[in-house]
CSV table of C-alpha atoms and ligand atoms in Angstrom, one decimal:
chain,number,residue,atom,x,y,z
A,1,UNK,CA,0.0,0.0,0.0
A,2,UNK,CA,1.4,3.5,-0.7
A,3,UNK,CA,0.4,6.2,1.8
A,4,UNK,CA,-1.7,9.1,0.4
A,5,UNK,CA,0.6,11.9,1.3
A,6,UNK,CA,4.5,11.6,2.9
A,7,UNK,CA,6.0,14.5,5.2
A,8,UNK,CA,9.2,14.6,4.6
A,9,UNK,CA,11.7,17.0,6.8
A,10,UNK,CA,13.8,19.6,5.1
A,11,UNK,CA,17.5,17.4,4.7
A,12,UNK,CA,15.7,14.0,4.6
A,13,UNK,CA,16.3,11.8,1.3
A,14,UNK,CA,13.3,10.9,-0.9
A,15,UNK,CA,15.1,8.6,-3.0
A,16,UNK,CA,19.0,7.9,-4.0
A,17,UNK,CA,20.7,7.3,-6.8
A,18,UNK,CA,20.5,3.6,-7.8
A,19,UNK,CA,17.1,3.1,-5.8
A,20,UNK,CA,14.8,0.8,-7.6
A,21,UNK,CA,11.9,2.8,-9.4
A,22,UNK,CA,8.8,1.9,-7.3
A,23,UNK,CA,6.7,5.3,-7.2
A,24,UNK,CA,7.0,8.9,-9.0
A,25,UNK,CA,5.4,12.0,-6.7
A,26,UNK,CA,3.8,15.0,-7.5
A,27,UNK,CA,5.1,17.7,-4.8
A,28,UNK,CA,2.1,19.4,-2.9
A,29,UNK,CA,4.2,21.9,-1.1
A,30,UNK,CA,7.9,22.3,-0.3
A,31,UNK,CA,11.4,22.3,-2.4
A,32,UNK,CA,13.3,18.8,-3.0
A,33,UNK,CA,16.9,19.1,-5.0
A,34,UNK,CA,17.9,16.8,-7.4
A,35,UNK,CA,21.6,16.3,-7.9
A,36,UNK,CA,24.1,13.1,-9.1
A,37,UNK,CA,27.6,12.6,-7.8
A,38,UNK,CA,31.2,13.1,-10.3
A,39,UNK,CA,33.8,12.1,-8.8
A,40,UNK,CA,32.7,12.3,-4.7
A,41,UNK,CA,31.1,15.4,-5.5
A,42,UNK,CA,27.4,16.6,-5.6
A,43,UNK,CA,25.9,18.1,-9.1
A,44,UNK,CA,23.1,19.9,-8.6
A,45,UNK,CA,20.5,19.0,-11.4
A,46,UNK,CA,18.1,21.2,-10.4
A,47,UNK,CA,15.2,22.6,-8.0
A,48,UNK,CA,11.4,21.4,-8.1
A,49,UNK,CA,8.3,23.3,-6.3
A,50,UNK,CA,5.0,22.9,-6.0
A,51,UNK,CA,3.1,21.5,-8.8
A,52,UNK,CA,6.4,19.9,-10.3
A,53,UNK,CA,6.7,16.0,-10.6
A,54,UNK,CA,9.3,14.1,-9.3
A,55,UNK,CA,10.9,10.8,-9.7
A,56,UNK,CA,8.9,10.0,-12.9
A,57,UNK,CA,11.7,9.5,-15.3
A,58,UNK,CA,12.8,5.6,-13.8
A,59,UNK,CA,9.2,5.0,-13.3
A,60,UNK,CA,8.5,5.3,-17.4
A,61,UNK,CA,11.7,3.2,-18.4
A,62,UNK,CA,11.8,1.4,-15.0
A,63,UNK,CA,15.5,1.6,-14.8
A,64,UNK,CA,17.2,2.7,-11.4
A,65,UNK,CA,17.1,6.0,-9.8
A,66,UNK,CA,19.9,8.3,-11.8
A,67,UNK,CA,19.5,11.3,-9.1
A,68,UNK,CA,19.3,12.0,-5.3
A,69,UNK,CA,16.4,13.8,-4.4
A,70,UNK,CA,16.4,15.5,-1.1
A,71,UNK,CA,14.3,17.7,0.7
A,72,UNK,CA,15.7,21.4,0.8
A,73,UNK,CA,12.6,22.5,2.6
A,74,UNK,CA,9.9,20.2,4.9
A,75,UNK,CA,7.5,18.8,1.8
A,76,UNK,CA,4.5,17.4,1.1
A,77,UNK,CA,4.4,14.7,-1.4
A,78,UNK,CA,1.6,12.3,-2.9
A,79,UNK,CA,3.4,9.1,-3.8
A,80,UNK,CA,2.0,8.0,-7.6
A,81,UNK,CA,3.0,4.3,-8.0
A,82,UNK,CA,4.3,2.9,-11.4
A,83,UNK,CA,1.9,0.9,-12.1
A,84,UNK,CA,-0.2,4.5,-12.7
A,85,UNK,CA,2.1,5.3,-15.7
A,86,UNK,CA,2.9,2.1,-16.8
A,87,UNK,CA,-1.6,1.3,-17.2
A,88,UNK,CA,-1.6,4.7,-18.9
A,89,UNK,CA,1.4,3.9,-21.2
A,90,UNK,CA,0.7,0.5,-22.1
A,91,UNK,CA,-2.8,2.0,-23.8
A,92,UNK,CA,-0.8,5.1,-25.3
A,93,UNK,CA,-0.3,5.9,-28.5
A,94,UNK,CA,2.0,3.6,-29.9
A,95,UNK,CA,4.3,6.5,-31.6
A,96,UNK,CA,3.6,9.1,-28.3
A,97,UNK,CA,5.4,6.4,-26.3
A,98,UNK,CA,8.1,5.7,-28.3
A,99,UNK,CA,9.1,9.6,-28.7
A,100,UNK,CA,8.5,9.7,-24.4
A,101,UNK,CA,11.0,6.4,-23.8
A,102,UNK,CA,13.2,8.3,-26.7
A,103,UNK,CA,13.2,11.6,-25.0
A,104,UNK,CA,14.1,9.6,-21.4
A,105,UNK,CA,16.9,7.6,-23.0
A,106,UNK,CA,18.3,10.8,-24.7
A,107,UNK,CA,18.1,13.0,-21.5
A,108,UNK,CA,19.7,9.4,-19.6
A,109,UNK,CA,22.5,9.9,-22.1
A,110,UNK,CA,23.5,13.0,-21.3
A,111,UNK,CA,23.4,13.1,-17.7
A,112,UNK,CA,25.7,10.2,-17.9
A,113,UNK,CA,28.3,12.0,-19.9
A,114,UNK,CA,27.8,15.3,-17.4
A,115,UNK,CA,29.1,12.8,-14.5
A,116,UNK,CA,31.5,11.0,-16.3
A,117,UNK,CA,29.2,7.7,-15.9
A,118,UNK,CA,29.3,6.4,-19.7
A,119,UNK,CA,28.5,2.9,-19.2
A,120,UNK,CA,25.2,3.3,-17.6
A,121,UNK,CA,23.9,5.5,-19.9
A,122,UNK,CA,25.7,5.3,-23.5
A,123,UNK,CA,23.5,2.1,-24.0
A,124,UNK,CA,20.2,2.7,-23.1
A,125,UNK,CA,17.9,-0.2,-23.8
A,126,UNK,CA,15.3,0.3,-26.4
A,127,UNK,CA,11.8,0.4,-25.8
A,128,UNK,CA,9.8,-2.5,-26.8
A,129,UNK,CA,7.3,-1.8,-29.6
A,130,UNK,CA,9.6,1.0,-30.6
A,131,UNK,CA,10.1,-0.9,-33.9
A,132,UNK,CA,6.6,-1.2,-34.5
A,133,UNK,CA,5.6,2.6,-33.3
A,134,UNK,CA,8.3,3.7,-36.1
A,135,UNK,CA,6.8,1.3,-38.7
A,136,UNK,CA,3.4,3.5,-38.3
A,137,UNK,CA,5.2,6.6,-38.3
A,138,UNK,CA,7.1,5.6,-41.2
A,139,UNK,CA,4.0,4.2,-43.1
A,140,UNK,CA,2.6,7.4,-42.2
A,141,UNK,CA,4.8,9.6,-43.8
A,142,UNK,CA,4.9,7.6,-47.0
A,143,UNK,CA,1.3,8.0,-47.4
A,144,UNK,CA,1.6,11.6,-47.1
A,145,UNK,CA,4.0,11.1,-49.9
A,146,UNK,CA,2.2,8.7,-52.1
A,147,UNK,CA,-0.8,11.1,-51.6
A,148,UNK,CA,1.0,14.1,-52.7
A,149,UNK,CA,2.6,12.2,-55.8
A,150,UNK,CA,-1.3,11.1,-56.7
A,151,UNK,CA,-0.1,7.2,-56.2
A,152,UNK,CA,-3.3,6.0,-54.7
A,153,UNK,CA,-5.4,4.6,-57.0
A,154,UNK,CA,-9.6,4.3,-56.7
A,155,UNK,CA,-11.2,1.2,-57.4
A,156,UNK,CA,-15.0,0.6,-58.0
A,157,UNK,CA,-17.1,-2.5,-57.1
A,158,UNK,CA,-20.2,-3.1,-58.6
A,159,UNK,CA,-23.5,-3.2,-56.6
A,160,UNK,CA,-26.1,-5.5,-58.5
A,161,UNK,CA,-29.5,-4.5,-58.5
A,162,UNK,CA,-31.3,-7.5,-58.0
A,163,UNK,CA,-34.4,-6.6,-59.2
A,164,UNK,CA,-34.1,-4.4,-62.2
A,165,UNK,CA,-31.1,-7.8,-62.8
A,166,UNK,CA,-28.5,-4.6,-63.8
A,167,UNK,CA,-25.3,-3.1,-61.5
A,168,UNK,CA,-27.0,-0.1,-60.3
A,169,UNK,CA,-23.9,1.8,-59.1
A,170,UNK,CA,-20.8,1.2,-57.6
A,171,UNK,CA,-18.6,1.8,-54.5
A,172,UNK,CA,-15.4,3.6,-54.7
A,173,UNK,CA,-12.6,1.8,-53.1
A,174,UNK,CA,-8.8,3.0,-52.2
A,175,UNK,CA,-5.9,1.4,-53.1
A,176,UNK,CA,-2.4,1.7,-52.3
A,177,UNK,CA,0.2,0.6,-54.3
A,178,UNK,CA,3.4,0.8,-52.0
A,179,UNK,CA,6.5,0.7,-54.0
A,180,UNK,CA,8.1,-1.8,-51.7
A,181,UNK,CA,5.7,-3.2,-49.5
A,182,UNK,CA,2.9,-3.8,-52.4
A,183,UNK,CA,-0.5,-3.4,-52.3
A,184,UNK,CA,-1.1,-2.1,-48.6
A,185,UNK,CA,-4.8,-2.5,-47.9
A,186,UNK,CA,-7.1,0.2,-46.7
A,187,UNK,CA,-8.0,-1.3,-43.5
A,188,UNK,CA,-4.7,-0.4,-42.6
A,189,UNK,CA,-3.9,2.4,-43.9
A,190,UNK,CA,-7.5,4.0,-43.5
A,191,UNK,CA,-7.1,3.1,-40.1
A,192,UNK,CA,-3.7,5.0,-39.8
A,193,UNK,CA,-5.1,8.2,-41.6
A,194,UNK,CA,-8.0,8.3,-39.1
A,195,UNK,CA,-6.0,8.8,-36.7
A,196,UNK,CA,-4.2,11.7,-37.6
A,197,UNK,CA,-5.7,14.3,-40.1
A,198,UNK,CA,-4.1,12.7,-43.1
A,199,UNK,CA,-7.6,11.0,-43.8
A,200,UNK,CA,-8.6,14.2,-44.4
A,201,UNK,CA,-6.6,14.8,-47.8
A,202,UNK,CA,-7.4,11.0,-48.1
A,203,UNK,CA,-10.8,11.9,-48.9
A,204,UNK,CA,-10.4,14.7,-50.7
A,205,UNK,CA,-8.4,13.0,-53.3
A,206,UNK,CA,-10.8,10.0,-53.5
A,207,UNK,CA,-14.2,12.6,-54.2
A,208,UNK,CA,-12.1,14.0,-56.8
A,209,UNK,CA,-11.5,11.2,-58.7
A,210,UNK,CA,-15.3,9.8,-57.8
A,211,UNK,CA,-16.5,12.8,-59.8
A,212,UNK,CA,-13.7,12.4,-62.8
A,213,UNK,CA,-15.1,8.9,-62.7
A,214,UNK,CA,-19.1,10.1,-62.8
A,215,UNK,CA,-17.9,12.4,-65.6
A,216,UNK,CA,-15.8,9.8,-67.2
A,217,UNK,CA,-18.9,7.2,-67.3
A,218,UNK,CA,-21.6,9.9,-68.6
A,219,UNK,CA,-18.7,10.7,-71.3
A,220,UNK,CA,-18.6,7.0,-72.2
A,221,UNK,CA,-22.5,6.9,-72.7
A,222,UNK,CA,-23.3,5.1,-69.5
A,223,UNK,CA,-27.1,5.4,-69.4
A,224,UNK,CA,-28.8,5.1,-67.2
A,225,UNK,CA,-25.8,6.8,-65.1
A,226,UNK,CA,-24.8,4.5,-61.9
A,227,UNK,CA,-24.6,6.1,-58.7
A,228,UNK,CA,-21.0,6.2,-56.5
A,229,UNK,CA,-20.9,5.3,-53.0
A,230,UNK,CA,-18.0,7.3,-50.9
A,231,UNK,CA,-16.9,5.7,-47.5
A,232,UNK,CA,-16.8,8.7,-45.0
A,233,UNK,CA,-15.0,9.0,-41.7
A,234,UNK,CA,-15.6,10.2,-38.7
A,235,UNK,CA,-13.0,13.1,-39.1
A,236,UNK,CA,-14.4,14.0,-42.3
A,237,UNK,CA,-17.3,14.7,-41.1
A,238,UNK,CA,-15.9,16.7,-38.2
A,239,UNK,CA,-15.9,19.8,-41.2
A,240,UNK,CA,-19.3,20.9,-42.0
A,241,UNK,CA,-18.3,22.0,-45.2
A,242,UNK,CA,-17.8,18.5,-46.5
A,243,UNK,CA,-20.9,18.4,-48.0
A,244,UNK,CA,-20.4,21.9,-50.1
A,245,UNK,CA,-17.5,20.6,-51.2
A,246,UNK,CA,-18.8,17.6,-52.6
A,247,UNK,CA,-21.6,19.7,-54.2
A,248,UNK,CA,-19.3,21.8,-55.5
A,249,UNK,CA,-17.0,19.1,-56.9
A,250,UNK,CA,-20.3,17.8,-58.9
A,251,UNK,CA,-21.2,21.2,-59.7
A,252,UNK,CA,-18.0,21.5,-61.5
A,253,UNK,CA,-19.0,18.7,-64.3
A,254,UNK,CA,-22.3,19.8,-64.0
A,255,UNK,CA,-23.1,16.1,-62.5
A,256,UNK,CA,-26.5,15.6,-60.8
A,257,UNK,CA,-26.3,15.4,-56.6
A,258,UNK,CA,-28.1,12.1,-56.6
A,259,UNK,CA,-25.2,10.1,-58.5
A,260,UNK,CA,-23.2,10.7,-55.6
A,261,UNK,CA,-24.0,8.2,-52.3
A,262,UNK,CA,-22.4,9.0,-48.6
A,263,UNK,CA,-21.2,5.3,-46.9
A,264,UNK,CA,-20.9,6.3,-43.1
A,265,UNK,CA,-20.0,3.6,-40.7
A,266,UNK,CA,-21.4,2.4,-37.6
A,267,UNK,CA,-18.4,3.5,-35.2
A,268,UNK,CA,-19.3,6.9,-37.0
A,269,UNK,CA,-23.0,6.9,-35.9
A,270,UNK,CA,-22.2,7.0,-32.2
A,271,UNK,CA,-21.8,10.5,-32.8
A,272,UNK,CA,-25.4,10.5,-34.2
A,273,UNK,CA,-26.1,14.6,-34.2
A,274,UNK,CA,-23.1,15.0,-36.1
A,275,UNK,CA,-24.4,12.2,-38.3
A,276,UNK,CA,-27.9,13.4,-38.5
A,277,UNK,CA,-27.1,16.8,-39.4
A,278,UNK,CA,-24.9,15.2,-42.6
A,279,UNK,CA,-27.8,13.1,-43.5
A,280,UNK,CA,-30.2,16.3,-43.3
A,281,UNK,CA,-27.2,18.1,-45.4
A,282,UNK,CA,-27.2,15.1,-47.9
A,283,UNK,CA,-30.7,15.1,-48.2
A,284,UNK,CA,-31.4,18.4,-48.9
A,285,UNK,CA,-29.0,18.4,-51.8
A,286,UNK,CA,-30.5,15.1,-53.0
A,287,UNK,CA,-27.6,12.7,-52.1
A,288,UNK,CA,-28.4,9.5,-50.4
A,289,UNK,CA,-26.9,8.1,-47.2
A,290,UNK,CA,-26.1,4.6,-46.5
A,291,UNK,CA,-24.8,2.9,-43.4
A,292,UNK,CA,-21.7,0.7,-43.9
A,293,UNK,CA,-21.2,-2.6,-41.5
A,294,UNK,CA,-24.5,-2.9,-40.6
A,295,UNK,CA,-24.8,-5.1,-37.7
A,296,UNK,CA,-21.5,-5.2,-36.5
A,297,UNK,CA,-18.7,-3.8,-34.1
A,298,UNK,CA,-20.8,-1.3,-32.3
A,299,UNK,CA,-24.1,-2.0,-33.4
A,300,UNK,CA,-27.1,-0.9,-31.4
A,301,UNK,CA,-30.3,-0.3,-32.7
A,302,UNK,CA,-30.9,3.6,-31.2
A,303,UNK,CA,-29.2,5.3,-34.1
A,304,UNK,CA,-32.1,4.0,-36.3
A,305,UNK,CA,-34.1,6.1,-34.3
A,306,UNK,CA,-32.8,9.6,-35.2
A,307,UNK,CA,-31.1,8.3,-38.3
A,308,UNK,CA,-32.6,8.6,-41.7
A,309,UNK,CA,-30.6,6.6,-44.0
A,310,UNK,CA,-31.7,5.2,-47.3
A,311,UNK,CA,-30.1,1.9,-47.4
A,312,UNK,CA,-28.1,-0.4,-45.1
A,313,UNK,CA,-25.0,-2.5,-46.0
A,314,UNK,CA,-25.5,-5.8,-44.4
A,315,UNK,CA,-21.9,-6.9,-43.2
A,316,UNK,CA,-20.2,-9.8,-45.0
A,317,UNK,CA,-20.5,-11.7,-41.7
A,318,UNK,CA,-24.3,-12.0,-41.8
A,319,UNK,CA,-24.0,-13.2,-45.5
A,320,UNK,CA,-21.3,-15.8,-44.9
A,321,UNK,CA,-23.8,-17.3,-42.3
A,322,UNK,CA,-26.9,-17.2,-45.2
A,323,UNK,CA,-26.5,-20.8,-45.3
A,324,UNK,CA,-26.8,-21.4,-41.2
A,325,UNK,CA,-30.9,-21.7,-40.1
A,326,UNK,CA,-29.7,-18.4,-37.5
A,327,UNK,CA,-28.0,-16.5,-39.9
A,328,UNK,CA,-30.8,-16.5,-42.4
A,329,UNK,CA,-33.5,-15.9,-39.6
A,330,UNK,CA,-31.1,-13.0,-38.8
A,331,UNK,CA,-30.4,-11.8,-42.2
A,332,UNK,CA,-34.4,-11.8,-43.1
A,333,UNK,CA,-35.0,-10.0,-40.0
A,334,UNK,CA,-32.8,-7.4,-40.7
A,335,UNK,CA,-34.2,-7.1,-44.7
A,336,UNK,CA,-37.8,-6.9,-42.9
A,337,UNK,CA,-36.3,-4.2,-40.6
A,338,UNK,CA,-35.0,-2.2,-43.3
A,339,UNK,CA,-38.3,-2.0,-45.8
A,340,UNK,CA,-40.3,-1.5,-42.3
A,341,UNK,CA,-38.2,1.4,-42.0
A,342,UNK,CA,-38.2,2.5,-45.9
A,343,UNK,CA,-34.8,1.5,-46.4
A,344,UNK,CA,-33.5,-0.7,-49.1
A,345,UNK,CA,-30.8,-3.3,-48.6
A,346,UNK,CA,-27.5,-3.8,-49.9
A,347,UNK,CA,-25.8,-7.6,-49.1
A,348,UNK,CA,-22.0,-7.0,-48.8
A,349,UNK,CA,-19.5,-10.0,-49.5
A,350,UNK,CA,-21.8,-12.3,-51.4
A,351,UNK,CA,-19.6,-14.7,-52.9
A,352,UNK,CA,-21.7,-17.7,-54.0
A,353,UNK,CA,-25.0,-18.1,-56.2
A,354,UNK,CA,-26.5,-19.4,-53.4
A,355,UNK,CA,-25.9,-16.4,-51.2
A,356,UNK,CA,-27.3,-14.6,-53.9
A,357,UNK,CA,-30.5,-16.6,-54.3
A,358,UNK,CA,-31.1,-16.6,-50.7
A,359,UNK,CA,-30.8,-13.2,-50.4
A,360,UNK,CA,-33.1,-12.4,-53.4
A,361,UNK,CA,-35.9,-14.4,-52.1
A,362,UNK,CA,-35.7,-12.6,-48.5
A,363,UNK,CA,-36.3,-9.1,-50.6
A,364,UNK,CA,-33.0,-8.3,-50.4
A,365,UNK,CA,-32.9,-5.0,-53.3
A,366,UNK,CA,-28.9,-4.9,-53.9
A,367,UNK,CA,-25.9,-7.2,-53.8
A,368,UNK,CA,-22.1,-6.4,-53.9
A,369,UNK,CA,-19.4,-8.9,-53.8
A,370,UNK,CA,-17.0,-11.1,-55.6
A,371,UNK,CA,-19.7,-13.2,-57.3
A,372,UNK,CA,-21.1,-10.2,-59.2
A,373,UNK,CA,-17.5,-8.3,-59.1
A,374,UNK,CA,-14.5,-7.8,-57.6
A,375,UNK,CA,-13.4,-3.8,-57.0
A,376,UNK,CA,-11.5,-2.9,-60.5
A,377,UNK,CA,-10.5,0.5,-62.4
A,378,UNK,CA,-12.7,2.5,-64.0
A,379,UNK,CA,-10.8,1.4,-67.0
A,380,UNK,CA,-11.7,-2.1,-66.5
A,381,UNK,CA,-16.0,-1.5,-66.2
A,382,UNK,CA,-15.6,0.7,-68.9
A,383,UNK,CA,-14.0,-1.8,-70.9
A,384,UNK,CA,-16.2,-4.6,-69.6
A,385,UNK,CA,-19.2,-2.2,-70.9
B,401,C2E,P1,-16.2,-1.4,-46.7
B,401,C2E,O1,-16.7,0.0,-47.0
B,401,C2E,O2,-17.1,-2.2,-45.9
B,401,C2E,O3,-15.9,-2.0,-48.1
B,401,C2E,C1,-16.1,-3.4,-48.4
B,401,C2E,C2,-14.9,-4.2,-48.3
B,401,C2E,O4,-15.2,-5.6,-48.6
B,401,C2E,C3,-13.8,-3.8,-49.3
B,401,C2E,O5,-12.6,-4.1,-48.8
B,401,C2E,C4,-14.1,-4.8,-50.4
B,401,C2E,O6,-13.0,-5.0,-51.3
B,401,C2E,C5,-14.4,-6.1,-49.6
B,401,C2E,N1,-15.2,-7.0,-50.4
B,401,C2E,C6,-16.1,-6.8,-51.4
B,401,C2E,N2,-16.7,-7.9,-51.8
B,401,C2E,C7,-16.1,-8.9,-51.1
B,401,C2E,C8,-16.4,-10.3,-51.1
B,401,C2E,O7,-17.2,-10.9,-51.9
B,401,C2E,N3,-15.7,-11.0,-50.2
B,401,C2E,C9,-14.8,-10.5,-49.4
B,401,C2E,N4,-14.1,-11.3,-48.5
B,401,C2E,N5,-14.5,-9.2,-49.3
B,401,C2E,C10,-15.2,-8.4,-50.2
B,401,C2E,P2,-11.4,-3.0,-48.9
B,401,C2E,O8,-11.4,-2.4,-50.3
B,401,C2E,O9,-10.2,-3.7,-48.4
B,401,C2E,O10,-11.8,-1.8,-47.9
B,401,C2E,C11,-11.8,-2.0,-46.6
B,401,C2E,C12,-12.4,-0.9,-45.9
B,401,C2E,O11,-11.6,0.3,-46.0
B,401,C2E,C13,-13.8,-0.4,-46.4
B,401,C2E,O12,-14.8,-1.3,-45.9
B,401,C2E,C14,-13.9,1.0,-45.9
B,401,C2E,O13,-14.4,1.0,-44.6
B,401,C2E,C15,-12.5,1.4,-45.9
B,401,C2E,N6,-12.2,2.3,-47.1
B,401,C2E,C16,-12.0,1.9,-48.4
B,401,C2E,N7,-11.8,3.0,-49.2
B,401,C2E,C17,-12.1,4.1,-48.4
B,401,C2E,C18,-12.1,5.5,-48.7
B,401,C2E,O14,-11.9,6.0,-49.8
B,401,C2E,N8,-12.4,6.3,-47.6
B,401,C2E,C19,-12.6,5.8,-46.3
B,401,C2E,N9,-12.9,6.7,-45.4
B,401,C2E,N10,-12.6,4.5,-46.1
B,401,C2E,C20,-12.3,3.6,-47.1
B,402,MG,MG1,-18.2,0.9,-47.6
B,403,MG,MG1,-18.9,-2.4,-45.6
């Protein structure tokens, strides 16, 4: 058990140099000194108040106390144990870690040369999952290259109306061609561009090249034109301009509103006035909303409540269990759901005919997935008419 708060008298020791790490403390009231020894001799490293924390440093890269820290006035002190920090930097940011342990080693470093005490600190130990944090940061910063350089390429996957027995529209798809490490899928790097602002420009690029596409099609002769569903983060949608843009953006080829579809997710919906405002926005300009995943990760039912979409993507995982007696009870549930709540379906991931079949005969209005077409350049539909 540590104690709350420790009284220590002015001359008394906190901790010594070479003391395991077992707690940091934040100093209430009173002055504590830090200093090292060279050669018999104390260093002063400096003087911390009230407010200041102390001790922390060996508690983040649990190495022995490199200072003495003694009282220069009476003090109070709340002890903070490590397991605090380490809870907190286990769930940290991968990359905000590694530039902490980093900045700890570095400052180690140096305060071994200032005493004279290179073998301690030349060789600091590196962090584990430093590798890993400087893979992201790494990926990241070739993304905001291979974005700059227009190297991300946008694919479209057919959705199959399966009523009117013709593809209907299709779904825009990023890809990334890495130069070295190949085709690096979009669940990972979408993932990484999320969180930072990167996804940002992300999406940017990828409406532009929607409505080149849109243009590209009506150019071609497609008639009637298909619609192009855009997968939209949560940051996007942070800026309430996103929606001018995109009207603007279709404004530009004169393209009509409706041939351009929003695809928000469900992990997006938990912000749902954020969301419902978008829809509203979308609405008003004649674009339609669908909700991606549906039935997944954070599914709940409330968001239905407030929000107004015009079709839901049933997830892949409900379709791969079409041929289970609970996943087709659940699957027609969810179709009966849907047209309850004047919404059409869309089946995502349907591979097989039977899928298909199934699917058709529970009402199901749209299907996407391999069986009908795998995501390809606009070169490719074209070309396959
Ligand atoms: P999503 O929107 O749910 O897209 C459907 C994913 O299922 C796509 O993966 C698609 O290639 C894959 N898929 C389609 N048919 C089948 C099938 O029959 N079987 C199987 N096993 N998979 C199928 P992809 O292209 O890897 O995209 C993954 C996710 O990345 C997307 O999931 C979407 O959430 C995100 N994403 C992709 N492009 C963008 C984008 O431009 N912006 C944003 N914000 N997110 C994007
Ligand atoms: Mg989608
Ligand atoms: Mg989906």
């Amino acid at each position: 058990m540590v104690a709350d708060r420790l009284r220590i008298a002015a001359g008394a020791t906190v901790f010594a140099e070479g003391d395991p790490p077992t707690t940091a403390f934040l100093i209430e009231s009173g002055r504590v000194r830090v200093g090292t020894h060279q050669f018999g001799e104390e260093r002063v490293l400096g003087e911390l108040g009230a407010g200041a924390l102390l001790g922390e440093m060996a508690v983040i890269d649990d190495s022995p106390r490199s200072a003495t820290a003694t009282a220069i006035e009476d003090c109070i002190l709340t002890p903070i144990d490590r397991h605090q920090f380490a809870e907190r930097l286990e769930v940290a940011d991968p990359i905000v870690r590694a530039l902490l342990l980093s900045q700890v080693s570095r400052y180690r470093s140096a305060l071994a040369t200032l005493t004279g005490d290179g073998e301690s600190g030349s060789v600091a130990p590196r962090p584990s999952g430093e590798a890993d944090a400087f893979d992201k940061i790494r990926l990241e910063s070739e993304l905001r290259g291979a974005l700059e350089r227009a190297e991300l390429q946008v694919f479209l996957q057919p959705l199959f109306d399966l009523t009117l027995e013709r593809v209907a529209g299709y779904e825009a798809l990023v890809r990334w061609h890495h130069p070295e490490r190949g085709a690096v899928s979009p669940a990972e790097f979408i993932r990484l561009a999320e969180e930072t602002s990167l996804i940002v420009p992300v999406g940017e690029y990828v409406l532009a090249r929607v409505c080149d596409m849109l243009a590209e099609l009506r150019r071609r002769g497609r008639e009637p034109l298909p619609f192009i569903a855009l997968n939209v983060s949560a940051r996007q949608i942070e800026d309430e301009s996103l929606v001018d843009r995109m009207l603007a953006r279709l404004a530009a080829h004169d393209l009509p509103p409706d041939r351009l579809e929003v695809e928000i997710t469900e992990s997006l919906v938990l912000d749902s006035p954020r969301v419902a405002a978008l829809i509203g926005r979308c609405h008003a300009a004649g674009m339609h909303v669908a909700l991606d995943d549906f039935g997944t990760g954070y599914s709940n039912l409330a968001p239905l409540l407030k929000l107004d979409v015009d079709r839901i993507k049933l997830d892949q995982a409900f379709v791969r269990a079409l041929d289970t007696p609970r996943g087709a009870a659940l699957a027609a549930a969810i179709v009966g759901m849907a047209h309850a709540l004047d919404c059409e379906v869309v089946a995502e991931g349907v591979e097989t005919v039977e899928q298909r079949e199934s699917l058709r005969t529970m009402g199901c209005r749209y299907a996407q997935g391999w069986l009908i077409g795998r995501p390809t350049s606009l070169d490719d539909v074209l070309a396959s008419g």
